[in-house]
Coordinates of C-alpha atoms in Angstrom, one line a residue:
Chain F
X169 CA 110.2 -118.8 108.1
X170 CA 108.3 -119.6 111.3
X171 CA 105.4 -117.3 111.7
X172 CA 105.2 -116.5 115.5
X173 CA 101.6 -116.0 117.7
X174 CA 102.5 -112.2 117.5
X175 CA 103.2 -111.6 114.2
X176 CA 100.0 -113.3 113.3
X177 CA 98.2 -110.5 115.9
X178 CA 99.9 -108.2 113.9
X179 CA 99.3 -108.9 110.4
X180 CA 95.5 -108.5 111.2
X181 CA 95.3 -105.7 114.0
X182 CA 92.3 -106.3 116.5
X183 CA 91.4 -102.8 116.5
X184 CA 90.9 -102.3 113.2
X185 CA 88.4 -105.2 112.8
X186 CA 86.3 -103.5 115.7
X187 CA 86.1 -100.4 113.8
X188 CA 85.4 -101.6 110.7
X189 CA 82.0 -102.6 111.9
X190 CA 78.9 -102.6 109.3
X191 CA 76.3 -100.1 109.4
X192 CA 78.4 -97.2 111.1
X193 CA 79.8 -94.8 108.8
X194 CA 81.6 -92.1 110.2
X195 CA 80.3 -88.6 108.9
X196 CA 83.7 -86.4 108.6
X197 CA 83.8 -82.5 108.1
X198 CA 83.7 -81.4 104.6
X199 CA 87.1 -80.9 103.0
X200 CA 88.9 -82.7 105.4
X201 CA 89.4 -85.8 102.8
X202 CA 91.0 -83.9 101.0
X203 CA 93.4 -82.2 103.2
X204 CA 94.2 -85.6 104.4
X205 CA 94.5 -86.8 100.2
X206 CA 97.4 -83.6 99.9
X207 CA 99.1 -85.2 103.3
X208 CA 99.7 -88.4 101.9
X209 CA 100.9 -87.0 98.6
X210 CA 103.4 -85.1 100.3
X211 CA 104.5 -87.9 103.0
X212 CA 105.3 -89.9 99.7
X213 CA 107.1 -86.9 97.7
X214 CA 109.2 -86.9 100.8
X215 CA 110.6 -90.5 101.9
X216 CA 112.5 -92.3 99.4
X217 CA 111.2 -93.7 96.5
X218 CA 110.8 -97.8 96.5
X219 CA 112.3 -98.0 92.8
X220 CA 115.2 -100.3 91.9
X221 CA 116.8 -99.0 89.1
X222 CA 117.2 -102.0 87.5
X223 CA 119.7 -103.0 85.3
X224 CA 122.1 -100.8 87.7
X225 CA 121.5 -101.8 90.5
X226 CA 119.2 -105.4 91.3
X227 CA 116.9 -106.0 94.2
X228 CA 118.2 -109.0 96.6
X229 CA 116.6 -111.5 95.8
X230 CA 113.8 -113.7 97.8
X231 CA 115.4 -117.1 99.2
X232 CA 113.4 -119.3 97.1
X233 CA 113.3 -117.5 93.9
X234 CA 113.3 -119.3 90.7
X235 CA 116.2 -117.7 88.8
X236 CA 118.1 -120.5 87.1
X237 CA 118.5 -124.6 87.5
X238 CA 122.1 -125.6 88.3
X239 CA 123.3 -128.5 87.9
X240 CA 125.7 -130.2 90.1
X241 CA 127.1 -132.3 87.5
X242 CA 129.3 -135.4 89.6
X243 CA 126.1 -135.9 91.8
X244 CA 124.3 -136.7 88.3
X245 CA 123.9 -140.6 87.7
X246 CA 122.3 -139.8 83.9
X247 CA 119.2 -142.0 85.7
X248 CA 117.0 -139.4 82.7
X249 CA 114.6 -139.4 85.3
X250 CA 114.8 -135.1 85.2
X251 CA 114.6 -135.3 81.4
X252 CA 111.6 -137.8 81.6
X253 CA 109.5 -135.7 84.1
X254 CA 109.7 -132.4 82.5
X255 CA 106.4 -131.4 81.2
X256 CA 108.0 -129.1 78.0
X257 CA 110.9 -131.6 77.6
X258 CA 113.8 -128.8 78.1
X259 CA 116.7 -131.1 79.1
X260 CA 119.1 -133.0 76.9
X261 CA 121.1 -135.6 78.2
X262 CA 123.4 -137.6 76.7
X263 CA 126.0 -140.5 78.3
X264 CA 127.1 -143.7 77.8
X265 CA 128.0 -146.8 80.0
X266 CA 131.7 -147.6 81.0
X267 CA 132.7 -150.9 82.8
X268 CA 135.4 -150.3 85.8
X269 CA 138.4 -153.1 85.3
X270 CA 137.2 -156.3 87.0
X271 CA 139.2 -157.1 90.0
X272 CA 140.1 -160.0 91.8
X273 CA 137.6 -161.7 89.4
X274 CA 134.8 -159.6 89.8
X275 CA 132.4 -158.8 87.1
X276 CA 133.5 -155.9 86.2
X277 CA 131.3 -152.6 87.5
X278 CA 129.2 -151.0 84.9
X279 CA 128.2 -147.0 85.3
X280 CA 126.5 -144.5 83.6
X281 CA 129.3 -141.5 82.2
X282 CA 127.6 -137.9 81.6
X283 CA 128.2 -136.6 78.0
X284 CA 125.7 -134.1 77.8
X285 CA 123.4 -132.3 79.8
X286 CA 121.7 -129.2 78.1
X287 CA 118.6 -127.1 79.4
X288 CA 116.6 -124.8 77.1
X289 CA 115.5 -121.3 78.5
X290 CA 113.5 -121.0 75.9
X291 CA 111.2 -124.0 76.6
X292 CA 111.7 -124.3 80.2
X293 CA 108.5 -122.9 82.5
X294 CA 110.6 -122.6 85.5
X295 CA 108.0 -125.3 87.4
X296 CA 110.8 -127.1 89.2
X297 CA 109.8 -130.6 89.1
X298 CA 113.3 -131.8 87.6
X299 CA 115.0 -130.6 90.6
X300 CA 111.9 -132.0 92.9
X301 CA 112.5 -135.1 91.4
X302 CA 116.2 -135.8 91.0
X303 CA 117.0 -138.7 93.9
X304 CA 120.6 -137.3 94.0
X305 CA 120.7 -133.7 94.3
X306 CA 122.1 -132.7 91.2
X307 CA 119.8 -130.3 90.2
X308 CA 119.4 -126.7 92.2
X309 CA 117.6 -123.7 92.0
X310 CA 120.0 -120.6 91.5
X311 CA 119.7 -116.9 92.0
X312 CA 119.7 -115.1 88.9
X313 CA 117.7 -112.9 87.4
X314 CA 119.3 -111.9 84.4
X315 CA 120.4 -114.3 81.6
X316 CA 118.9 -113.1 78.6
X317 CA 120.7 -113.5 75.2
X318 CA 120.7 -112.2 71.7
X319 CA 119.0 -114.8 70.4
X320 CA 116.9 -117.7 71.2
X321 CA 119.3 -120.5 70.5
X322 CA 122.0 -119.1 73.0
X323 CA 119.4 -119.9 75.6
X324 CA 120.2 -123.4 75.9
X325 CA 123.1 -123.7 78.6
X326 CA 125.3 -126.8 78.1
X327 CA 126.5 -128.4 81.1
X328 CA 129.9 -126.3 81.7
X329 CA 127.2 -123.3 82.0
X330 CA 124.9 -124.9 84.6
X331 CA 128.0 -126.2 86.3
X332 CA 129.5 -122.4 86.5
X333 CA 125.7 -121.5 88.0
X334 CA 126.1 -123.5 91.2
X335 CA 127.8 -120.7 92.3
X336 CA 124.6 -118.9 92.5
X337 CA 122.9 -121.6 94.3
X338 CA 122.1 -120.0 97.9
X339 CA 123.0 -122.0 100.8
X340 CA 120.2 -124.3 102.0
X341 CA 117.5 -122.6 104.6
X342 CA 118.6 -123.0 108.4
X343 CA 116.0 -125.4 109.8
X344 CA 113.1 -124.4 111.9
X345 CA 113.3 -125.0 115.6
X346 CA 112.7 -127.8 116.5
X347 CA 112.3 -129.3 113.4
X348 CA 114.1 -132.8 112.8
X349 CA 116.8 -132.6 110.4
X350 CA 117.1 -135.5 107.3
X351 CA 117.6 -138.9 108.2
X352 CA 121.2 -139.5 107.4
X353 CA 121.8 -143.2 106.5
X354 CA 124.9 -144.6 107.2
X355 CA 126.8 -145.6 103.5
X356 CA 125.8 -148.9 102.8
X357 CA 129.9 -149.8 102.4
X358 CA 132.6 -148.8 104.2
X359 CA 133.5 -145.7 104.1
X360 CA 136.0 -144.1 102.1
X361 CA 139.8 -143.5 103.5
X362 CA 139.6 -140.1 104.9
X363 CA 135.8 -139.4 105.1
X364 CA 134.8 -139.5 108.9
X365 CA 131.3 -140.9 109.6
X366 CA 128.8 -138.9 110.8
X367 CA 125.9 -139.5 112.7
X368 CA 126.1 -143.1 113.6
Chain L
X287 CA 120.0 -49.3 87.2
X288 CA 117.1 -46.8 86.6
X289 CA 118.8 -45.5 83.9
X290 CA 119.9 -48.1 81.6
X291 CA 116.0 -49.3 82.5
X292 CA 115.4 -46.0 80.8
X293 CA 116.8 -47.2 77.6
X294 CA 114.3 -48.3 75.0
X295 CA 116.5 -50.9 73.6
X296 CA 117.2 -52.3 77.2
X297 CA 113.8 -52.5 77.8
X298 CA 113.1 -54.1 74.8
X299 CA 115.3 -56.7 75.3
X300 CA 113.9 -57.4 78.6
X301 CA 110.9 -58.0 76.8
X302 CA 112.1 -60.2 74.7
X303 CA 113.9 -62.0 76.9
X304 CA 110.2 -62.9 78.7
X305 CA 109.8 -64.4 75.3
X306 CA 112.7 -66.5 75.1
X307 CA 112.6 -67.9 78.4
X308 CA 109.0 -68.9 78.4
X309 CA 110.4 -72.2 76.1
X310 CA 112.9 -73.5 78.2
X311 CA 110.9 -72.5 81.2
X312 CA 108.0 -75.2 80.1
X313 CA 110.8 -77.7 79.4
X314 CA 112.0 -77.1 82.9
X315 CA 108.5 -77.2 84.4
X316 CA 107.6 -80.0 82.7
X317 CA 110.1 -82.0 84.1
X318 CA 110.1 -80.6 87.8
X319 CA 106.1 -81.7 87.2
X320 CA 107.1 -85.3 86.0
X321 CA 109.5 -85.9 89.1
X322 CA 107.7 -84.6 92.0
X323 CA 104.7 -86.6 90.6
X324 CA 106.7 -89.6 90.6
X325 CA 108.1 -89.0 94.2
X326 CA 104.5 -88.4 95.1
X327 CA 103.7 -92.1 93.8
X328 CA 107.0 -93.2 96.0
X329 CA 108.6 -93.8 92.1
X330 CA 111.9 -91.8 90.5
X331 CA 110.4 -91.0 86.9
X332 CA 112.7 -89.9 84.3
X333 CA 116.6 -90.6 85.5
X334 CA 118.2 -91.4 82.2
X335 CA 118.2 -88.6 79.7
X336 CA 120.6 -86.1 80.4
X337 CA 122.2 -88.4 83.3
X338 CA 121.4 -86.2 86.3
X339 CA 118.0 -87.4 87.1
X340 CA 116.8 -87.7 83.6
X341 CA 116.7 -83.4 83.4
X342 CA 117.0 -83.5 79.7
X343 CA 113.7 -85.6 78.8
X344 CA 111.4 -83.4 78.2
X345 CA 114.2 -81.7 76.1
X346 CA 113.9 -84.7 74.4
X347 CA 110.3 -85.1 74.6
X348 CA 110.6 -81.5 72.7
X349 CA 113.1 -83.0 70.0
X350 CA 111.0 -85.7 69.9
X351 CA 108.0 -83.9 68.9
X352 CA 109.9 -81.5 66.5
X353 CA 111.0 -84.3 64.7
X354 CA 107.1 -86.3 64.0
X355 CA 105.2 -85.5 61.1
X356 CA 102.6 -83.3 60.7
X357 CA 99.3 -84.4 60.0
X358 CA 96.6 -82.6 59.1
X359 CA 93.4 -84.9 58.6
X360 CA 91.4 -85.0 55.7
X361 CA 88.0 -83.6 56.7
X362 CA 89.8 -81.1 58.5
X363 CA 89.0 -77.1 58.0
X364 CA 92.4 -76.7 57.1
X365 CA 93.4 -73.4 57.6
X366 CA 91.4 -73.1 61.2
X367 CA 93.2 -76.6 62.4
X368 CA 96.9 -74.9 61.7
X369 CA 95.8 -71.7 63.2
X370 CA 95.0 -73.3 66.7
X371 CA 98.5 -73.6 68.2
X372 CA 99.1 -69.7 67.9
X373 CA 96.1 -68.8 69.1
X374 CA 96.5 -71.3 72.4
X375 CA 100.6 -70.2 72.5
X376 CA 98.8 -67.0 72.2
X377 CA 96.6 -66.8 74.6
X378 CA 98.6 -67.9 77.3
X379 CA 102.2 -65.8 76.6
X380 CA 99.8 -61.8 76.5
X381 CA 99.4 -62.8 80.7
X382 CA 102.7 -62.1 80.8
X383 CA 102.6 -58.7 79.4
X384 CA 101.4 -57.1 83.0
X385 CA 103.3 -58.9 85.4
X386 CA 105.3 -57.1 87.3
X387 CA 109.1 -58.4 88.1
X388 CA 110.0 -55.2 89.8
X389 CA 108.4 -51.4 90.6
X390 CA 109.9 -50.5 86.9
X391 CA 110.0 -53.8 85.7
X392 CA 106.9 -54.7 83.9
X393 CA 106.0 -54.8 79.9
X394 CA 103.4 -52.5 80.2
X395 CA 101.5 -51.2 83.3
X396 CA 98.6 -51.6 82.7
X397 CA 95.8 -49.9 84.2
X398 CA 93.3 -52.6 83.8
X399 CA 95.8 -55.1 84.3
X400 CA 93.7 -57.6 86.5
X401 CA 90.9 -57.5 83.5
X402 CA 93.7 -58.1 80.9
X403 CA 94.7 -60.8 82.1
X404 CA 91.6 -62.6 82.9
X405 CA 90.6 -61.8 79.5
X406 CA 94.2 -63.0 78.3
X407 CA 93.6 -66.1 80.3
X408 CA 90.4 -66.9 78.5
X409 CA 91.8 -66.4 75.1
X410 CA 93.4 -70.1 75.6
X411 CA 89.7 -71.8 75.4
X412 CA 89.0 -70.0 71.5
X413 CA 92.1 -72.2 70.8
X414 CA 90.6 -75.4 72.4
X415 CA 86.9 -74.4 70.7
X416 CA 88.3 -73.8 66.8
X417 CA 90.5 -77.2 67.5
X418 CA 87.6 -79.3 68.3
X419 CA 85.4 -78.0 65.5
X420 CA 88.5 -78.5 62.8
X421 CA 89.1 -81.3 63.3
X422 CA 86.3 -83.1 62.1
X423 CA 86.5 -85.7 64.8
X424 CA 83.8 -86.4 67.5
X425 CA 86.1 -86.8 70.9
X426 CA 87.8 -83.5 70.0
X427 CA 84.4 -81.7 69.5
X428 CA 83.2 -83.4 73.0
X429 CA 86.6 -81.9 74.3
X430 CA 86.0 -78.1 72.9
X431 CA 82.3 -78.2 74.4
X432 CA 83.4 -79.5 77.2
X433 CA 86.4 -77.2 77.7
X434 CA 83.8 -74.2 76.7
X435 CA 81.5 -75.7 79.3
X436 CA 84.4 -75.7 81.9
X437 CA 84.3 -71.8 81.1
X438 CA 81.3 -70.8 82.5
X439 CA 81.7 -73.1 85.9
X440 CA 85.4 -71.3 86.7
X441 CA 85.3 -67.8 85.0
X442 CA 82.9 -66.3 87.3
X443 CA 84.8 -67.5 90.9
X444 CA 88.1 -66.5 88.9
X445 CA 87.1 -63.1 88.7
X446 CA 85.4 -62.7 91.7
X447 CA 88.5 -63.8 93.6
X448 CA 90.4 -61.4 91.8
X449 CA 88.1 -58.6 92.3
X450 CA 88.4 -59.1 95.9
X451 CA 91.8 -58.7 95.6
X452 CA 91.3 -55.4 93.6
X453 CA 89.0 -53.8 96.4
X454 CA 91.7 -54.5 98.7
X455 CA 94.3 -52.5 96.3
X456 CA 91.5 -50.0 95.3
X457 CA 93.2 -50.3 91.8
X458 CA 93.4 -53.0 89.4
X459 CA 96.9 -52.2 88.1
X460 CA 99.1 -55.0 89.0
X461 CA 101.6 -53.0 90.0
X462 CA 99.9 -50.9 92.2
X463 CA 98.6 -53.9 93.9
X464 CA 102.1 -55.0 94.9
X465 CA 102.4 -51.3 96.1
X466 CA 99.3 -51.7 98.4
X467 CA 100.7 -55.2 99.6
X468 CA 103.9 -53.6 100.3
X469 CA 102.0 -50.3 102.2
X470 CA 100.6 -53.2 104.8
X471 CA 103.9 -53.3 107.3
X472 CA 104.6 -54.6 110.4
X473 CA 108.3 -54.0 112.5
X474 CA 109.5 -54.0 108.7
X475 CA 107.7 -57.1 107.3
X476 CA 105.6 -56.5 104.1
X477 CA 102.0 -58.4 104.6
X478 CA 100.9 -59.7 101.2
X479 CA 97.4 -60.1 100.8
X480 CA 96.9 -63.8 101.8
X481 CA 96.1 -63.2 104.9
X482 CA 93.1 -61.4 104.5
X483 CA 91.9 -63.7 101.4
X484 CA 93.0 -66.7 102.5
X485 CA 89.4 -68.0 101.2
X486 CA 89.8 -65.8 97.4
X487 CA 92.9 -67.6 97.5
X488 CA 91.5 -71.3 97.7
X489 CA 89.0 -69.8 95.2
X490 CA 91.8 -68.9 92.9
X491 CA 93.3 -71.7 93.5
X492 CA 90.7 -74.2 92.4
X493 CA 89.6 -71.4 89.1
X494 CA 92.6 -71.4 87.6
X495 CA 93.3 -75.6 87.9
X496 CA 89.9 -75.2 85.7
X497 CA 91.0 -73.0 83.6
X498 CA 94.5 -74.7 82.8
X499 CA 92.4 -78.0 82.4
X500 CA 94.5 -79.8 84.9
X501 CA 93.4 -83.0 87.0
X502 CA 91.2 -82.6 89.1
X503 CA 89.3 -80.5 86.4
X504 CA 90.9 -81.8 83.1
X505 CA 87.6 -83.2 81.7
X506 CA 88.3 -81.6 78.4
X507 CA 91.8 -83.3 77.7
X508 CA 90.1 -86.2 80.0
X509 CA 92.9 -88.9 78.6
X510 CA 91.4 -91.7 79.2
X511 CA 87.8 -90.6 78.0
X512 CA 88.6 -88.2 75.1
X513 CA 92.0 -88.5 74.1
X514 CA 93.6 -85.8 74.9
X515 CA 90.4 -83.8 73.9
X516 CA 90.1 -81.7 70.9
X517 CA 94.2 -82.7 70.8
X518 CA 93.3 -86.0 69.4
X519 CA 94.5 -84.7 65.6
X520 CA 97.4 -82.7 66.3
X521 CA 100.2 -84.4 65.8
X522 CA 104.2 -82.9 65.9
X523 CA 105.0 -79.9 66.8
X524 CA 101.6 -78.1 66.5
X525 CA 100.6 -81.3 69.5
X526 CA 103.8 -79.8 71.5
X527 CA 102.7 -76.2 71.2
X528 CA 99.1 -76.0 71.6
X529 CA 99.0 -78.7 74.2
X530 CA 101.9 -78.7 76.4
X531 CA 103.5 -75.6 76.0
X532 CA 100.4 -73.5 75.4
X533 CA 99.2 -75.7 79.2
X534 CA 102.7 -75.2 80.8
X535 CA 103.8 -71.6 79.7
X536 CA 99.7 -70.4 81.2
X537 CA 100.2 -72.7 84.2
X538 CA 103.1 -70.0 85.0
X539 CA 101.2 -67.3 83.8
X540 CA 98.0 -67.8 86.1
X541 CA 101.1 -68.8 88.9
X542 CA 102.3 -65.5 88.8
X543 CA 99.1 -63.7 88.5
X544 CA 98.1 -65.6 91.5
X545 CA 101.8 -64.7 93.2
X546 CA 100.8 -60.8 92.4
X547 CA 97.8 -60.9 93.2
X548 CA 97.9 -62.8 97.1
X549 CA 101.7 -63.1 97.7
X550 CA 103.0 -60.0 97.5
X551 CA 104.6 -60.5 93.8
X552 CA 108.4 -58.6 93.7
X553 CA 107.9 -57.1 97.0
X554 CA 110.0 -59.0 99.4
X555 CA 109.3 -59.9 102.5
X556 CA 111.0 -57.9 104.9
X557 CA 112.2 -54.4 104.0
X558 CA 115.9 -55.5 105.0
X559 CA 115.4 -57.6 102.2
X560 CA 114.9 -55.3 99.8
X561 CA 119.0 -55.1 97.9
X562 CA 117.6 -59.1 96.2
X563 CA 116.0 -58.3 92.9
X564 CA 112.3 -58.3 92.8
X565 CA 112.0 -61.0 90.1
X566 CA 113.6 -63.2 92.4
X567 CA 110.7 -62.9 94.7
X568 CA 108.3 -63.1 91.9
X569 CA 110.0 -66.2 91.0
X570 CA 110.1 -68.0 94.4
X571 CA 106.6 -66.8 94.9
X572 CA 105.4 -68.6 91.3
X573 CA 107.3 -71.9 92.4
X574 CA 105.2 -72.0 95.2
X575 CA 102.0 -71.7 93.7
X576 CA 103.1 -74.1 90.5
X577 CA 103.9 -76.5 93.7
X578 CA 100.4 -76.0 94.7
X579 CA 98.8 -76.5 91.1
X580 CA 101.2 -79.8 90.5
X581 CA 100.5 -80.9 94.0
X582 CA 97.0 -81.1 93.7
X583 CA 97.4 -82.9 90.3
X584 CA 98.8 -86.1 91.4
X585 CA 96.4 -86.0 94.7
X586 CA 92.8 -86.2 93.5
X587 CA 91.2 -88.0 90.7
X588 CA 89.4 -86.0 88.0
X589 CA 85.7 -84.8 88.5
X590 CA 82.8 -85.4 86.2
X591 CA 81.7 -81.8 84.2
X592 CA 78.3 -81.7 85.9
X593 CA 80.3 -82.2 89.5
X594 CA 82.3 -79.0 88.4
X595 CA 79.7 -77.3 87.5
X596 CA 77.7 -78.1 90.4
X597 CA 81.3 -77.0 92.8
X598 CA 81.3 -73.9 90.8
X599 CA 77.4 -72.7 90.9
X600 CA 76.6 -74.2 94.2
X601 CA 79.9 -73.5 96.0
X602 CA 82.5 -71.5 94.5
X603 CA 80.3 -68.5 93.4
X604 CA 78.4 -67.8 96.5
X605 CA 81.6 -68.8 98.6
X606 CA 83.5 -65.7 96.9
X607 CA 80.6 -63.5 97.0
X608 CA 80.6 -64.1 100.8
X609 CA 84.3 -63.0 100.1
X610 CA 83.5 -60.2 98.4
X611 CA 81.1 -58.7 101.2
X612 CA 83.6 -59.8 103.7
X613 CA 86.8 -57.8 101.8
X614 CA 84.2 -54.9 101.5
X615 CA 83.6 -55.2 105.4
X616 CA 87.1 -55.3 106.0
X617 CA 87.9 -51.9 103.7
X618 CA 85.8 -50.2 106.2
X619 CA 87.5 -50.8 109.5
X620 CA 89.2 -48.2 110.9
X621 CA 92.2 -49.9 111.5
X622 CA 92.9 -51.1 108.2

């Protein structure tokens, strides 16, 4: 979120920093510390108490938060370049290579199919560099902030679980003003029937 | 009324009664203390036990304790470290025995009752001092010495608070006190004493957090220095009684005292007011000053012994000494 010229002025208050001078310290009546101690103890006993209660009820979350990675699983190519970056070596993936039928005497199209794609909990430190790194969006960060289990096995989520967590993936952020948006290419083919092109 | 008061066995019910509630009272107390100190650190404390709000924890806290083992450490003096929670439980139920819930209603009228009860009151502190030396550990002597230090910093401004209050009443029967607070009356409202020792009050005030070794004077059940003090051994139910409950059941002890003594006790405060029963005053009056006490727990940080002793010597004393001359002053206006 943009941070605007008055919100700085008031996260550091002008005044303040001219009172808080060195060498001047002001010399208060005795006893009035303490009256002033019993005031704030009783402002607090009297306007709500901050405290979620937990597993009732859960605080909303921050937009960025780190709850769980979700995987978006027909944007994933199996390129293992997730897999290969992560520093604890959390994700499993598994797939093999299937050749489209050849046609009009094309070599026949090879691409990668996803058989497996597992992350473990357990392992995982939550540092976000397989989702920095994935070059086709597959991977997302998800709000979710409580997935614990019974034991420490059940804390590696197959792919129909990550699947199921896009759901928790928030929206992306509304862009700042005046901020450009992503270059959008233009698909390198033509498009497909009933996909309109966009910013051409 | 008066005459099933008349009845011995009514009467010694009543007594006994004072007995049985004093338990579940501490229970209760202990909670209301654990949730208004949590709402005064903008938290919730307990709110599961029970389901409303968490009311049953120290209920379970209670069970709890009931339920642990009893140890009694090797090098103990035996027979000394078992004695210690009736002699705290003791010390701080006998208060109870002169304050007056209504003209009639009173365990026994004493005519010394503000000396009883300061003498009651200090009974507590024998408890604290044969703890610390049975226990054949050095944080729980360091506690006793330091709870017997704490003696001679708030006794002295205890009782000269008090005995303020008694020159006012010209009597030191509790009850007759009331009487004299209830003689003060203007268009029909009863003036309690406060007024006029507003400062004996403060002075009570700060004596008898001393003398209930409550933060900001808890220095000899410091918890984070000593341990609990000369607690550190007790484990179970003797822990439960001659810690919390012994603390708890004088906290309401010296609250009513201190309700007697500058609030007015049973009398209520307007004469139209007189058909609600005494002890309901008494009682309203006591939750106010156990307010006071628990307020001023979770607002200051504890004091170091010498600092007390220093508040007490250099402040306290001569501060209700001035009090005295002034109450003495006051007794001799015309218009009084």
């Amino acid at each position: 979120m943009a941070v605007s010229e008055s919100q700085v002025d008031e996260l550091v208050p002008r005044q303040e920093l001219k009172t808080l001078s060195p060498g001047k310290t002001k010399r208060t009546t005795f006893g009035i510390g303490l009256i002033k101690g019993l005031g704030i103890t009783l402002r607090h006993m009297l306007t709500p108490a901050v405290t979620v209660q937990y597993p009732d009820e859960s605080a909303p979350l921050p937009p960025r938060s780190r709850g769980i990675i979700a995987l978006k699983e027909e944007n994933c190519t199996v390129c293992m370049l997730c897999a290969r970056e992560c520093p604890d070596w959390c994700i499993y993936i598994e797939g093999h290579k299937e050749a489209r039928e050849s046609v009009g005497g094309k070599r026949a199209k090879k691409f990668n199919v996803l058989d497996r794609f597992a992350i473990d909990y357990a392992l995982c430190m939550y540092c976000g560099i397989c989702v920095e790194v994935c070059p086709y969006d597959a991977l997302f960060w998800g709000q979710l902030d409580n997935y614990s289990e019974h034991d420490v096995t059940q804390l590696t989520h197959e792919m129909e679980q990550l699947n199921q967590w896009m759901y928790q993936v928030p929206p992306p952020e509304e862009l700042e003003i005046g901020a450009m948006g992503p270059a959008v290419k233009p698909a390198a083919g033509p498009p497909a029937a009933g996909v309109e092109k966009e910013g051409a | 009324m008066a005459d099933a008061l008349g009845n011995g066995y009514v009467q010694l019910g009543l007594k006994m009664s004072v007995l049985l509630i004093l338990l579940p009272a501490t229970l209760v107390l202990g909670w209301v203390e654990l949730k208004i100190g949590a709402h005064m650190q903008a938290r919730l404390g307990p709110m599961y036990p029970g389901g409303f709000h968490g009311w049953a924890q120290t209920l379970a806290d209670g069970i709890k304790f009931v339920l642990k083992e009893n140890i009694i450490p090797r090098n103990a003096d035996r027979s000394v470290f078992a004695l210690v929670p009736y002699v705290t439980m003791l010390g701080a139920a006998l208060i109870f025995v002169v304050i007056p819930a209504g003209r009639n209603l009173v365990i026994e009228d004493l005519e010394v009752g503000v000396f009883y009860v300061l003498a009651a009151s200090s009974v507590g502190v024998i408890g604290i001092l044969m703890a610390g030396w049975s226990s054949a550990n050095k944080y729980s002597l360091m506690g006793a010495l330091r709870a017997a230090a704490q003696l001679i910093a708030y006794e002295l401004p205890l009782v000269l608070a008090a005995a303020a209050v008694a020159m006012m009443a010209g009597s030191l029967s509790l009850v007759d006190i009331v009487e004299a607070q209830k003689s003060i009356e203007i268009a029909g409202f009863y003036i309690p004493f406060l007024p006029f020792q507003i400062v004996g009050f403060i002075i009570f005030l700060t004596a008898a957090t001393a003398e209930l070794t409550r933060p900001p004077f808890d220095m000899p059940v410091a918890e984070a220095e000593l341990i609990t003090g000369a607690f550190t051994e007790y484990t179970g139910i003797r822990f439960a009684f001659s810690l919390f409950a012994a603390e708890y059941i004088s906290m309401i002890g010296l609250a009513a005292f201190g309700a007697t003594l500058f609030l007015g006790g049973y009398a209520p405060p307007h004469s139209a007011l007189e058909f609600i029963p005494g002890i309901v005053w008494l009682l309203l009056k006591t939750l106010t000053i156990l307010f006071l006490l628990i307020w001023v727990r979770w607002t200051y940080p504890r004091l170091r012994e010498d600092q007390l002793q220093k508040f007490a010597w250099k402040f306290l004393i001569p501060l209700s000494l001035v009090n005295i001359f002034a109450t003495g002053a006051l007794k001799l206006t015309p218009w009084i």
